[in-house]
mmCIF file of C-alpha atoms in Angstrom:
data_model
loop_
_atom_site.group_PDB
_atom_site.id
_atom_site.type_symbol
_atom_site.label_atom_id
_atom_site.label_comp_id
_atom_site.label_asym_id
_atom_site.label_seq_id
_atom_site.Cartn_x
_atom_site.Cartn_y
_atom_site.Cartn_z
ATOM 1 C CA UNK A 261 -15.780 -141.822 -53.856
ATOM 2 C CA UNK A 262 -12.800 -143.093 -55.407
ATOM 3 C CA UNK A 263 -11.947 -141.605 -58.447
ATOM 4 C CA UNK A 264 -9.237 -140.118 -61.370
ATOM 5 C CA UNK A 265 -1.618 -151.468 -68.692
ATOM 6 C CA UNK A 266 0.266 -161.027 -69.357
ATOM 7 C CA UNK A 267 0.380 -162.993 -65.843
ATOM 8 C CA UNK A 268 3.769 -162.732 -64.150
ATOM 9 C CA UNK A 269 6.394 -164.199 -61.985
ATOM 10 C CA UNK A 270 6.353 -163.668 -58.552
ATOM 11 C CA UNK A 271 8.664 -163.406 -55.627
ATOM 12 C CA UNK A 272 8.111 -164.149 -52.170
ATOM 13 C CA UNK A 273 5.836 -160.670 -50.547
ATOM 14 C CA UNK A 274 7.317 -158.952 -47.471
ATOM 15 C CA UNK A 275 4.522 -158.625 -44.548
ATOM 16 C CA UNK A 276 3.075 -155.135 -43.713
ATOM 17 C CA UNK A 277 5.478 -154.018 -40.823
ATOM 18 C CA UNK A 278 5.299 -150.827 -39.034
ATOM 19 C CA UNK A 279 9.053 -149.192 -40.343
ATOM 20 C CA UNK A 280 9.182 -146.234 -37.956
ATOM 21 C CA UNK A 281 7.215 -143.266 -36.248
ATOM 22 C CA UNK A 282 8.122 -140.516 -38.422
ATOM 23 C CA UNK A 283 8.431 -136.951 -37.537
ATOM 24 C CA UNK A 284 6.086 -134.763 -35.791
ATOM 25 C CA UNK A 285 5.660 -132.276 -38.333
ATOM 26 C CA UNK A 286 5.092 -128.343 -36.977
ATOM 27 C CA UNK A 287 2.115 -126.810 -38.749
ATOM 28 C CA UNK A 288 2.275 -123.349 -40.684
ATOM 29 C CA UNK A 289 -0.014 -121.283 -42.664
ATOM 30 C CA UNK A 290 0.636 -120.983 -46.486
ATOM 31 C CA UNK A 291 0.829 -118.469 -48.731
ATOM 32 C CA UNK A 292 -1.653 -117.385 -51.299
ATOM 33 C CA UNK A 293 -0.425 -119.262 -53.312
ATOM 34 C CA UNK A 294 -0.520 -122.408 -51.527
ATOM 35 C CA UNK A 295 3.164 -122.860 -50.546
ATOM 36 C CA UNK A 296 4.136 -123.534 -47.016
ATOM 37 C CA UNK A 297 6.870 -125.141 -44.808
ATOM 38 C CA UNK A 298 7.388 -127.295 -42.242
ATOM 39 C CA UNK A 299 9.550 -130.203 -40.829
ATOM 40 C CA UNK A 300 10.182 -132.725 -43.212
ATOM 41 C CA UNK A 301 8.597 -136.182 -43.090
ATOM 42 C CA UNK A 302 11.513 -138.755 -44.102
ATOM 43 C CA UNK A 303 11.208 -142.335 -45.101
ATOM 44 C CA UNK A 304 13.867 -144.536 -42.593
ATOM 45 C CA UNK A 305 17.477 -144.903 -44.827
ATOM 46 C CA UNK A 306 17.380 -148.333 -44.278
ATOM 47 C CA UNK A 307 14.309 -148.705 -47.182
ATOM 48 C CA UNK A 308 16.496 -146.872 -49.685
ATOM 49 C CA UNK A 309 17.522 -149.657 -52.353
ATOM 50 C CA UNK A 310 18.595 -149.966 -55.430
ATOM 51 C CA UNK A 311 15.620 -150.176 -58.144
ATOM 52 C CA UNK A 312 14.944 -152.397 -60.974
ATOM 53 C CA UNK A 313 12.573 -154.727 -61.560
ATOM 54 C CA UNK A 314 10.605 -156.552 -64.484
ATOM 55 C CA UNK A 315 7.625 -158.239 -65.774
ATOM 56 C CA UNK A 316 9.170 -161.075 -64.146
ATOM 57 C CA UNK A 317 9.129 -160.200 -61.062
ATOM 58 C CA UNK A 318 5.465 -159.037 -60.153
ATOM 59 C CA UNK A 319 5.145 -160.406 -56.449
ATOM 60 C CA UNK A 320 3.033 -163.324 -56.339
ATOM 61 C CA UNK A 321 -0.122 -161.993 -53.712
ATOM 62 C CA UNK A 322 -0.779 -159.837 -56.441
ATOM 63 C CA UNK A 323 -3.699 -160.308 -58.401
ATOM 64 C CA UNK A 324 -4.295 -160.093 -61.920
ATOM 65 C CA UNK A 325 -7.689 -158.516 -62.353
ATOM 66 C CA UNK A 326 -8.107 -158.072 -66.165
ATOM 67 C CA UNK A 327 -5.975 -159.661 -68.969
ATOM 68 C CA UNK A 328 -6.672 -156.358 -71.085
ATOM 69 C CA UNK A 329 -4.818 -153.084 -71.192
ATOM 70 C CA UNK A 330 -6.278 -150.481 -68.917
ATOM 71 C CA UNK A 331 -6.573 -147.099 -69.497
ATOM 72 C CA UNK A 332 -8.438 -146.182 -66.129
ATOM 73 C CA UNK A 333 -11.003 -147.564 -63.992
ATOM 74 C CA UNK A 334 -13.376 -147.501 -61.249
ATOM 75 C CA UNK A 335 -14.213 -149.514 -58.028
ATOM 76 C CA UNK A 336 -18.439 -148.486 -57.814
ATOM 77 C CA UNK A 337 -19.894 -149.566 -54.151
ATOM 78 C CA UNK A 338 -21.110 -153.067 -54.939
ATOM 79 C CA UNK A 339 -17.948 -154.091 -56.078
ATOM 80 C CA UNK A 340 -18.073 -153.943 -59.432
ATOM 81 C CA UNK A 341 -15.058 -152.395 -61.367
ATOM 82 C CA UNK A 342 -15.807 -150.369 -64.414
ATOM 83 C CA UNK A 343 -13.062 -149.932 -66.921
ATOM 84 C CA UNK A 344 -11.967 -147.733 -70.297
ATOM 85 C CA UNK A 345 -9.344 -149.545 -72.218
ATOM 86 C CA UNK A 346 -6.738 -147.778 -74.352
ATOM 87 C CA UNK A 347 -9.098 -148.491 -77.553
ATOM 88 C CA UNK A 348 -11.990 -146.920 -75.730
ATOM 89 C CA UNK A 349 -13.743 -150.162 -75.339
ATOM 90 C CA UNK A 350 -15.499 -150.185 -71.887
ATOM 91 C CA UNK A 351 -15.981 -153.442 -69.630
ATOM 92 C CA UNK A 352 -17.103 -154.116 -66.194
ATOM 93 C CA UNK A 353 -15.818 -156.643 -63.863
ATOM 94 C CA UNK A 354 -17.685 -158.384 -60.904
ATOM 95 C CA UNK A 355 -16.409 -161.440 -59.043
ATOM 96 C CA UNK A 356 -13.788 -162.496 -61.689
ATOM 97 C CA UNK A 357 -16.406 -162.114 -64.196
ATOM 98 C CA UNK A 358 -15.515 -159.688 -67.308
ATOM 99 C CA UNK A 359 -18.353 -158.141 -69.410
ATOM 100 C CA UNK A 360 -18.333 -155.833 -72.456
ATOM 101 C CA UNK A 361 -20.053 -152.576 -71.849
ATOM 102 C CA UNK A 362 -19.045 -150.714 -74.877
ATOM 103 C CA UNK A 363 -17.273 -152.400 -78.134
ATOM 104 C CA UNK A 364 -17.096 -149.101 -79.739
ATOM 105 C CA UNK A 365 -13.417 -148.222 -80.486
ATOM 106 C CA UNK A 366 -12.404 -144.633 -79.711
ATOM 107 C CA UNK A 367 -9.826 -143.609 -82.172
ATOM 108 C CA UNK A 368 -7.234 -141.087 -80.324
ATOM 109 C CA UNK A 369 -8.576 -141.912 -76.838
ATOM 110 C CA UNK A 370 -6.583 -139.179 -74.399
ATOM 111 C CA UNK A 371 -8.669 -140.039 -70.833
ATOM 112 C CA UNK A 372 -11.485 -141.100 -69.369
ATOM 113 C CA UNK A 373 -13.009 -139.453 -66.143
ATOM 114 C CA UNK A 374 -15.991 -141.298 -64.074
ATOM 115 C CA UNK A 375 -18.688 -139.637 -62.675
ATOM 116 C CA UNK A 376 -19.004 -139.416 -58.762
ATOM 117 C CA UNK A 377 -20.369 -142.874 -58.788
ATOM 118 C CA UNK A 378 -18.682 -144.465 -61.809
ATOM 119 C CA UNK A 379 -21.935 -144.942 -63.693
ATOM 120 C CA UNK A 380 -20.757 -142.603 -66.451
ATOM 121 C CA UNK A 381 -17.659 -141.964 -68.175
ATOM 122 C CA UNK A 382 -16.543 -138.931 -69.754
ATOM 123 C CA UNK A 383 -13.754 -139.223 -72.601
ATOM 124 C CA UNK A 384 -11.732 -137.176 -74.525
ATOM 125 C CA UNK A 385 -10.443 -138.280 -77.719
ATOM 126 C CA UNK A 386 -8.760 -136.367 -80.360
ATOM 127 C CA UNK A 387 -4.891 -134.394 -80.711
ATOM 128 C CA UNK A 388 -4.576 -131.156 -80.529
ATOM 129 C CA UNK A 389 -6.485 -128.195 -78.845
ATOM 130 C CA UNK A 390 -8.288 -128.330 -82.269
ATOM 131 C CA UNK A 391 -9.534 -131.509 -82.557
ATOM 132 C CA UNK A 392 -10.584 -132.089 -78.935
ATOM 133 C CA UNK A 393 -14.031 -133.609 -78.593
ATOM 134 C CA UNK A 394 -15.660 -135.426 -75.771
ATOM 135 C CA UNK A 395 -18.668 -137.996 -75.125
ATOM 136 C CA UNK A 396 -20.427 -139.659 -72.191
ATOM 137 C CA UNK A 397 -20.625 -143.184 -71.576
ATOM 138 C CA UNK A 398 -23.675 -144.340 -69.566
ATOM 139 C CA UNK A 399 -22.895 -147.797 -68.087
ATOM 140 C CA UNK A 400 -26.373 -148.666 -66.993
ATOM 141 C CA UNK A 401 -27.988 -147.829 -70.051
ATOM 142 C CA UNK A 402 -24.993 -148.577 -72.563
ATOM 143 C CA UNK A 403 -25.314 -145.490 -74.530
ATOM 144 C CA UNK A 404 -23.077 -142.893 -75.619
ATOM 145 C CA UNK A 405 -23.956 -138.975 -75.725
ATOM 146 C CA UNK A 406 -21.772 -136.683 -77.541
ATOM 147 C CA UNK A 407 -21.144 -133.455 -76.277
ATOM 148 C CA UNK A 408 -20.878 -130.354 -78.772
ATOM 149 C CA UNK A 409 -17.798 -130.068 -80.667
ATOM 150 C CA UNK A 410 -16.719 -126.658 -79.411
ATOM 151 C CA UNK A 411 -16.373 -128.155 -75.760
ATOM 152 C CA UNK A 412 -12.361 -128.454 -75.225
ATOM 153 C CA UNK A 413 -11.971 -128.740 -71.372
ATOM 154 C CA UNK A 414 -14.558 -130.549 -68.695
ATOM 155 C CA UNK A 415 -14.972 -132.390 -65.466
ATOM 156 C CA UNK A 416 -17.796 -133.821 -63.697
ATOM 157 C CA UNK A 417 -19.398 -132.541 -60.339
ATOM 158 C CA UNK A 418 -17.503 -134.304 -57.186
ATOM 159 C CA UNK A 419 -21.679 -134.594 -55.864
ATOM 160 C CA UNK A 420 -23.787 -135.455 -58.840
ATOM 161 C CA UNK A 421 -24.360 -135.896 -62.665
ATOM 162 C CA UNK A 422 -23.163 -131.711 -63.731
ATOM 163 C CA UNK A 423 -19.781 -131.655 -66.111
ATOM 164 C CA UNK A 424 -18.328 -128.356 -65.998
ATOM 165 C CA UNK A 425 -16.757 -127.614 -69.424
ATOM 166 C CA UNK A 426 -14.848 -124.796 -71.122
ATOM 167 C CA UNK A 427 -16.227 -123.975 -74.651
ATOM 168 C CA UNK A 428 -14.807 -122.276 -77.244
ATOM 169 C CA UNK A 429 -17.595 -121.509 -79.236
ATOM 170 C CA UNK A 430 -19.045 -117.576 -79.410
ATOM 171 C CA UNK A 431 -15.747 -116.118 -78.243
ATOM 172 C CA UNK A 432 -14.959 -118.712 -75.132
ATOM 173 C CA UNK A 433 -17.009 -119.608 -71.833
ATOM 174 C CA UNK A 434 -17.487 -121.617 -68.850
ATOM 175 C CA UNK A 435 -20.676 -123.298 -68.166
ATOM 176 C CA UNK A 436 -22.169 -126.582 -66.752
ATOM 177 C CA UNK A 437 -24.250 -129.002 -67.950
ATOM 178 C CA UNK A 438 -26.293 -131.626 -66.146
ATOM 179 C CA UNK A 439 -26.001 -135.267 -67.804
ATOM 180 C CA UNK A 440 -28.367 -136.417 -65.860
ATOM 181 C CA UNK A 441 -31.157 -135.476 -68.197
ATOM 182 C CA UNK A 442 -31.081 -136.431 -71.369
ATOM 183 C CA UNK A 443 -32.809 -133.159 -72.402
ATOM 184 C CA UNK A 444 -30.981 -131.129 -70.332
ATOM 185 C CA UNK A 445 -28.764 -127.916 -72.437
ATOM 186 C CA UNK A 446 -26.048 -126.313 -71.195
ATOM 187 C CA UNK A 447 -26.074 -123.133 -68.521
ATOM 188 C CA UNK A 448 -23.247 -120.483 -69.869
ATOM 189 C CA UNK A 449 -21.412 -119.279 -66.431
ATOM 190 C CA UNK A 450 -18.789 -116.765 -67.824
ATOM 191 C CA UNK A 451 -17.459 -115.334 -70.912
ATOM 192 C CA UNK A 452 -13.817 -116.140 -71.051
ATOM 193 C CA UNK A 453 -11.364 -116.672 -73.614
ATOM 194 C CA UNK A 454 -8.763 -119.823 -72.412
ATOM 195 C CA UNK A 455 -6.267 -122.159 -74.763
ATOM 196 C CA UNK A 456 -5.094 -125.525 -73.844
ATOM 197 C CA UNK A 457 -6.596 -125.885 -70.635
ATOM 198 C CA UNK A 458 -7.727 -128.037 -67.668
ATOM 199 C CA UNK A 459 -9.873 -128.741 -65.605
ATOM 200 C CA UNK A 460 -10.614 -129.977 -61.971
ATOM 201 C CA UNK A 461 -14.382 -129.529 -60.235
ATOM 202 C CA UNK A 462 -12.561 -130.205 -56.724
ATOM 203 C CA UNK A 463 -15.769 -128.804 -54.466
ATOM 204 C CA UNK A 464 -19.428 -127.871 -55.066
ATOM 205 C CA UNK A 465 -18.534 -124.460 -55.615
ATOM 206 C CA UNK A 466 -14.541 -124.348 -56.629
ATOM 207 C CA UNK A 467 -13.425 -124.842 -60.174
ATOM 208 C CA UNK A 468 -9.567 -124.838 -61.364
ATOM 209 C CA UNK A 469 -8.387 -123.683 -64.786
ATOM 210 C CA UNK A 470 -5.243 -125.409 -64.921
ATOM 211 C CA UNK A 471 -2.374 -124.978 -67.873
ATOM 212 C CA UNK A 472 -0.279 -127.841 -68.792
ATOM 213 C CA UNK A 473 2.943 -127.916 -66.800
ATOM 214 C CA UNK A 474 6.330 -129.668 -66.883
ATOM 215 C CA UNK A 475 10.115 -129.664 -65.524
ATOM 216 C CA UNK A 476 10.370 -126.814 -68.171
ATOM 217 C CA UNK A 477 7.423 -124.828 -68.380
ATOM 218 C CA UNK A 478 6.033 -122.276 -65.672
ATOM 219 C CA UNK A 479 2.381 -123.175 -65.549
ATOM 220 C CA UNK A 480 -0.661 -121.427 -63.261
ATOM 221 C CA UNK A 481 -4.030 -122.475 -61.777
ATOM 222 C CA UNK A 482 -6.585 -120.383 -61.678
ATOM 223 C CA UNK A 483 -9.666 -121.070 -58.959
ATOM 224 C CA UNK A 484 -13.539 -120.156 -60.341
ATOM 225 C CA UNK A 485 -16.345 -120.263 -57.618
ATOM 226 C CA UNK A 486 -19.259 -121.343 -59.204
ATOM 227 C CA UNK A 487 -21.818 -119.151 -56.996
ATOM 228 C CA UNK A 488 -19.373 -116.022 -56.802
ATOM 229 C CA UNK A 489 -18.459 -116.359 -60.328
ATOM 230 C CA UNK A 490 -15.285 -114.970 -58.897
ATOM 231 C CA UNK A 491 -12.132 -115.954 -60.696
ATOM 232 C CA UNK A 492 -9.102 -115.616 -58.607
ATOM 233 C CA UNK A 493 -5.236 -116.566 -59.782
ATOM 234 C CA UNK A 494 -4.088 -119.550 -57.197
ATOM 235 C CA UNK A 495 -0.713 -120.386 -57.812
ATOM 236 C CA UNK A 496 1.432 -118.554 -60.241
ATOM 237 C CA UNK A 497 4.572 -119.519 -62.312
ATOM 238 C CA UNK A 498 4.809 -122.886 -60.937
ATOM 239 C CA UNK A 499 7.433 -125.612 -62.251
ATOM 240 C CA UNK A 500 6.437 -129.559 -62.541
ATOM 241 C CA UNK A 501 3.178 -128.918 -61.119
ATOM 242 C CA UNK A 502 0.911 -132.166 -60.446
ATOM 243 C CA UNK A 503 -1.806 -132.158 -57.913
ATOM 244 C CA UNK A 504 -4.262 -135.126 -56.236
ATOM 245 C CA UNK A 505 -6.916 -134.168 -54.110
ATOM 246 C CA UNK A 506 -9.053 -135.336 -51.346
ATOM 247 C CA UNK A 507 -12.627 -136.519 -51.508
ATOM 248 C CA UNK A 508 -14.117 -133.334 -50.049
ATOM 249 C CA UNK A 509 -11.596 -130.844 -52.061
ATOM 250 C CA UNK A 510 -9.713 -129.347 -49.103
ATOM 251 C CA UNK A 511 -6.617 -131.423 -48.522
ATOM 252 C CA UNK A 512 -3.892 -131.752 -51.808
ATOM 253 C CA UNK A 513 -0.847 -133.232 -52.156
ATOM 254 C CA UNK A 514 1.400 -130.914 -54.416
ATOM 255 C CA UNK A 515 4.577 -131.706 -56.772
ATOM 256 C CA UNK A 516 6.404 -129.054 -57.352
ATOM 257 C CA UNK A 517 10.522 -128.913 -59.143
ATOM 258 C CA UNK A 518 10.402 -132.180 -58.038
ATOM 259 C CA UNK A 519 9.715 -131.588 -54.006
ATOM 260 C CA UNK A 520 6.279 -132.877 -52.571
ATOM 261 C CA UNK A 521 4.313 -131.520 -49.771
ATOM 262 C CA UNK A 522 1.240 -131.718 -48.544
ATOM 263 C CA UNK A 523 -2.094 -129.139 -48.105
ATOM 264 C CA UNK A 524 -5.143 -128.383 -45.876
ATOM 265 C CA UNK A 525 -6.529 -124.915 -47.355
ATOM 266 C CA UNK A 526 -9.573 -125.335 -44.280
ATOM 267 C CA UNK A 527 -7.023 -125.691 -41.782
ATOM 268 C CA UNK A 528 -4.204 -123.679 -42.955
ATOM 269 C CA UNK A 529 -1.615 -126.162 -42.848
ATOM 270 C CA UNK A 530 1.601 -127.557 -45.084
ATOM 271 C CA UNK A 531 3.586 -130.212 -44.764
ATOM 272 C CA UNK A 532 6.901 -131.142 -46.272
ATOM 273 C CA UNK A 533 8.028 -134.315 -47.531
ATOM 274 C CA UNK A 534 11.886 -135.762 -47.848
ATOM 275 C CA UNK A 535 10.611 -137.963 -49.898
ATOM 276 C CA UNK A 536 9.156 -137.772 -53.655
ATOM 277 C CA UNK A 537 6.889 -139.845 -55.630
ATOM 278 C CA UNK A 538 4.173 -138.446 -58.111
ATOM 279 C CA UNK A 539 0.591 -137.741 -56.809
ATOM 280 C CA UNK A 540 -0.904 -140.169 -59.412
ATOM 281 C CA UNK A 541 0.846 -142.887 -56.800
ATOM 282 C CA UNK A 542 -1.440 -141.761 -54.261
ATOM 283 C CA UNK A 543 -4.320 -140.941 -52.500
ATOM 284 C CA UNK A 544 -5.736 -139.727 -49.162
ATOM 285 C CA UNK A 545 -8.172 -141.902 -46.722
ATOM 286 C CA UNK A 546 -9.747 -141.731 -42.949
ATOM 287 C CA UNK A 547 -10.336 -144.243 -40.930
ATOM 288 C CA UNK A 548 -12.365 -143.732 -37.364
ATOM 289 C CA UNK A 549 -10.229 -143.966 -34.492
ATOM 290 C CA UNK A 550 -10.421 -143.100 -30.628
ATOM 291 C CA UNK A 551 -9.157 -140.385 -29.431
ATOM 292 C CA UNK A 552 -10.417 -140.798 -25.624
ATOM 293 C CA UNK A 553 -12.448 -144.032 -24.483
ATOM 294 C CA UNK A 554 -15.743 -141.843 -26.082
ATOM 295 C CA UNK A 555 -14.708 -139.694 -28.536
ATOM 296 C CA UNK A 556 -14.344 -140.776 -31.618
ATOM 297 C CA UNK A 557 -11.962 -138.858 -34.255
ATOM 298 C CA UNK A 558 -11.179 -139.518 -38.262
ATOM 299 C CA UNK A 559 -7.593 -140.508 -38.549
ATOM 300 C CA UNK A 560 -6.153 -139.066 -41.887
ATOM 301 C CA UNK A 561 -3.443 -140.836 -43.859
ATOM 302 C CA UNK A 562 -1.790 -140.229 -46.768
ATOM 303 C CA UNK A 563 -1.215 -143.656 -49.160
ATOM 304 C CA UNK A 564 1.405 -143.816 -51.887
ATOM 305 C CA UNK A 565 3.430 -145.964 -53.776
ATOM 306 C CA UNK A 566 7.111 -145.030 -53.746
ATOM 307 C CA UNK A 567 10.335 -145.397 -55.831
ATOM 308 C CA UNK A 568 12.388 -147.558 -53.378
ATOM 309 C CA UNK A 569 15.830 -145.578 -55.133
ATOM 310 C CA UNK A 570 14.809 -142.203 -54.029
ATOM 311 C CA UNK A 571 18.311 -141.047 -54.793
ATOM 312 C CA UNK A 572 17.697 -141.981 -58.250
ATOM 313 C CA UNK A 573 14.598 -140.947 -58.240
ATOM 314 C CA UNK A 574 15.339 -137.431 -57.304
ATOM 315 C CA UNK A 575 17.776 -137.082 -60.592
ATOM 316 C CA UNK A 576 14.761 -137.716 -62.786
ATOM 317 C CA UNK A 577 13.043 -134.516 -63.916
ATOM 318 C CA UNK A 578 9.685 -134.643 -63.098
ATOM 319 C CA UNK A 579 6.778 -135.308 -64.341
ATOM 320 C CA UNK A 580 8.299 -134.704 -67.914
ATOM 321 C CA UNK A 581 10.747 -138.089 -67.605
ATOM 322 C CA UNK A 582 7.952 -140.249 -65.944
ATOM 323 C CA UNK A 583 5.386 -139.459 -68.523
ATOM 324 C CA UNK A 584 7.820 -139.877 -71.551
ATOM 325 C CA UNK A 585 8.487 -143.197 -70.243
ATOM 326 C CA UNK A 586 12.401 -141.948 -69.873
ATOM 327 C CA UNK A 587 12.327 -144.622 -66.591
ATOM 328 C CA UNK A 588 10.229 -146.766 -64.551
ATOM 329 C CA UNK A 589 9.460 -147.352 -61.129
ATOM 330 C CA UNK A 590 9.966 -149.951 -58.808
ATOM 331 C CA UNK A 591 7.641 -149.243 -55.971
ATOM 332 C CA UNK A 592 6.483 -150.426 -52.658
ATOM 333 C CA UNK A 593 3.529 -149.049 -50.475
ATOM 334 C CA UNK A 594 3.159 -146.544 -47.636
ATOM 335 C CA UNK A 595 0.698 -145.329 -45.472
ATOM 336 C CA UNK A 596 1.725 -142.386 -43.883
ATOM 337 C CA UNK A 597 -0.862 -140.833 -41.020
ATOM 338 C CA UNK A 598 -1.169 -137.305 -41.523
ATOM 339 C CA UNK A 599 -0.957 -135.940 -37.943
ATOM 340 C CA UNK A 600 1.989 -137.156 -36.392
ATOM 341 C CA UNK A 601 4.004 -139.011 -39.774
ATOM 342 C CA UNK A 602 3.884 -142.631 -38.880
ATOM 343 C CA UNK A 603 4.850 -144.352 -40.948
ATOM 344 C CA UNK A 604 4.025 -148.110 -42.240
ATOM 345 C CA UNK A 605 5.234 -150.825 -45.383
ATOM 346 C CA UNK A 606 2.025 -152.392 -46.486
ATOM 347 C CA UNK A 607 2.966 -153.631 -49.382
ATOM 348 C CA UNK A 608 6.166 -154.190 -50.848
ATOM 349 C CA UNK A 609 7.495 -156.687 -54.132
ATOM 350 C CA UNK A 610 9.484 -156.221 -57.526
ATOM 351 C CA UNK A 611 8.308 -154.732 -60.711
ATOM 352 C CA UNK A 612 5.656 -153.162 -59.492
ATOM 353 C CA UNK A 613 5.339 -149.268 -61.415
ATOM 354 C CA UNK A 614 1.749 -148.365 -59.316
ATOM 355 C CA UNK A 615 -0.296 -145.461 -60.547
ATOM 356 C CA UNK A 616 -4.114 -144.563 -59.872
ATOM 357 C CA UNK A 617 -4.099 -146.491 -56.573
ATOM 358 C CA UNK A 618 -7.477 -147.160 -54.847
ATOM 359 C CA UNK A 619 -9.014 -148.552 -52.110
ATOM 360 C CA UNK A 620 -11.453 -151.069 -50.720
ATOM 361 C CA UNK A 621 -11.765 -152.397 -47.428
ATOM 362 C CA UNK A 622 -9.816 -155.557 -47.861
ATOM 363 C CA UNK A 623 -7.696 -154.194 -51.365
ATOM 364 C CA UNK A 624 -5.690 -151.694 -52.638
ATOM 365 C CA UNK A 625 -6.267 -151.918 -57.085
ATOM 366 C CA UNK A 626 -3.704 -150.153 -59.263
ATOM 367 C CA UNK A 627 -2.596 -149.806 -62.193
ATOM 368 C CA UNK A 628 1.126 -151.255 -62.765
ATOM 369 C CA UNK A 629 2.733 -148.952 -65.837
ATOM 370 C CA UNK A 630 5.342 -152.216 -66.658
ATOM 371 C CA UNK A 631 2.503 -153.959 -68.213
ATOM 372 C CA UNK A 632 -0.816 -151.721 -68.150
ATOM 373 C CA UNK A 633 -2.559 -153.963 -66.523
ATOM 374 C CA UNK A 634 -4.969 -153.696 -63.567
ATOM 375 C CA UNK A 635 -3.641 -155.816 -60.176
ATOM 376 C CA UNK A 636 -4.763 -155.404 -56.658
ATOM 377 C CA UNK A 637 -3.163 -156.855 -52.991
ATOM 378 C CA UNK A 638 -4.481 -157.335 -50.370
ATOM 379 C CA UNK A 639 -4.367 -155.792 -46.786
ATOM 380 C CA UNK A 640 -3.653 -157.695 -44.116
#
């Protein structure tokens, strides 16, 4: 499942070369609160330029795939790309071909999530805690649902149609509610009283509460297990805090002041990177490989678009200076394997700002922040 703005210059693309064999990085157990240390993975010194970029400089095997802003999107298994503009107008694309969904404008559009399959969308429009509201978007059927005003937090199900929301109404609860029934009502979970909240269904049973964070605030995440109804505090007091997931909820990659490193809560593991990027840059994939001549093993890597300047980068506070827009920038593409920090360029160009990167089998899509615009290379 692959979840969570014009056409330009190019210059001449670098092929994907393997860079280095990075560090074997010694395992440890984290904390409770998911903190844990280990060697560092580094990026080789000889990648560290200076950065820059422009709209004039998008690398030409890049490929424009719709002229309109883009506010998110998703790559469903046939191919076809659905996608929430800015004004909340929804399209989908399939072989070059770009089709209007949804004309309905969204006033104060905030996000859009998809559904494990990308045949609904979920968006929040409104600003402030108070003025939150949210609706579904069903792409097959072109109809919008409204959900009930009191509902100021949700996220779908990572396995089917369910949202699990946060309402405010009758002194605060949890519940779900399964969209895909359009008589279904909504199932109350636990009385709780929460304020400008998140959050993130990341496995059947495990919910996070998550407060806002930034460079300046101390935020926490709370985890809820849906069939406990046990609510447990996760990590506590935590600066800059931005998290991505896996696709089965167990491996994270975790910004935090700034530093990155990455998770396994099922295997007890952390890893430390020397490098930084944000999490929206990247995502995790496996790919089957052999581990004798007849066993076969998934090989885990880690994918990310990184800031070529990481000495600049690393002055920026993050995510507060990133978000605000304060700088841009000017990535190229890793793929990092997970047990043993390998290391390979698969991409690399100017002004290119990547964020919400995902995969196919013969293209990486993102997002590139110079222009909001969705572009996608291809792998060699």
């Amino acid at each position: 499942m692959m979840k969570r703005y014009l056409i330009i210059g190019s210059v001449v693309v670098a092929a994907a070369i393997l860079l280095v064999a990075g560090y074997l990085i010694r395992q440890k157990q984290p904390n409770q609160e998911g903190s844990g240390n280990g060697e560092e993975l580094i990026l080789p010194n000889e990648e560290e330029v200076n950065g820059g970029g422009g709209l004039g400089e998008l690398t030409k095997n890049t490929k424009l795939i719709s002229q309109d802003l883009v506010l998110n999107y998703f790559i469903q298994k046939d191919g076809t790309i659905i996608v929430v503009h800015p004004d909340g107008q929804i399209s989908k694309i399939l072989k070059d071909e770009e089709q209007t969904l949804s004309s309905v404008v969204v006033q104060d559009l905030a996000l859009a999530k998809f559904s494990w399959d990308g045949k609904k969308v979920l968006v929040k429009f409104g600003k402030g805690w108070e003025k939150i509201q949210w609706s579904v978007f069903d792409t097959e059927k072109k109809t919008w649902r409204p959900l009930d005003v009191g509902i100021k937090a949700a996220d779908w199900s990572p396995l089917d149609n369910r949202i699990a929301y946060f309402s405010e109404k009758n002194g605060g609860s949890l519940g779900t509610l399964d969209l895909a029934s359009a008589r279904s009502t909504p199932r109350e979970i636990l009385k709780i009283q929460l304020q400008d909240i998140d959050l993130n269904w990341v496995k059947t049973d495990e919910l996070l509460l998550i407060e806002p964070s930034s460079a300046e605030l101390e935020s926490s995440i709370w985890k809820f297990n849906l069939t406990s109804r046990n609510l447990t505090l996760w990590m506590r007091n935590k600066k800059g805090l931005e998290l991505i997931f896996d696709d089965k909820g167990n491996k994270f990659l975790k910004l935090e002041e700034g530093r990155l490193e990455v998770m396994d809560q099922k295997a007890n593991w952390a890893k430390k990177l020397a490098w930084s990027t944000l999490p929206s840059k990247c995502f995790f994939s496996a790919e089957t490989g052999s581990e004798t001549s007849t066993k076969k093993v998934a090989i885990e890597f880690l994918n990310c678009a990184i800031h070529r300047d990481q000495t600049a980068f690393s002055q920026f506070r993050l995510p507060d200076d990133y978000l605000k827009k304060n700088f841009f920038s000017n990535d190229a593409f890793y793929k990092i394997k997970l047990s043993d920090g390998e290391i390979k360029k698969i991409f690399d160009g100017e002004g290119l700002d990547m964020i919400n990167p995902q995969k196919t089998e013969s293209e990486i899509f993102f997002i590139n922040r110079y222009d909001n615009k969705l572009y996608s290379f291809g792998l060699k």
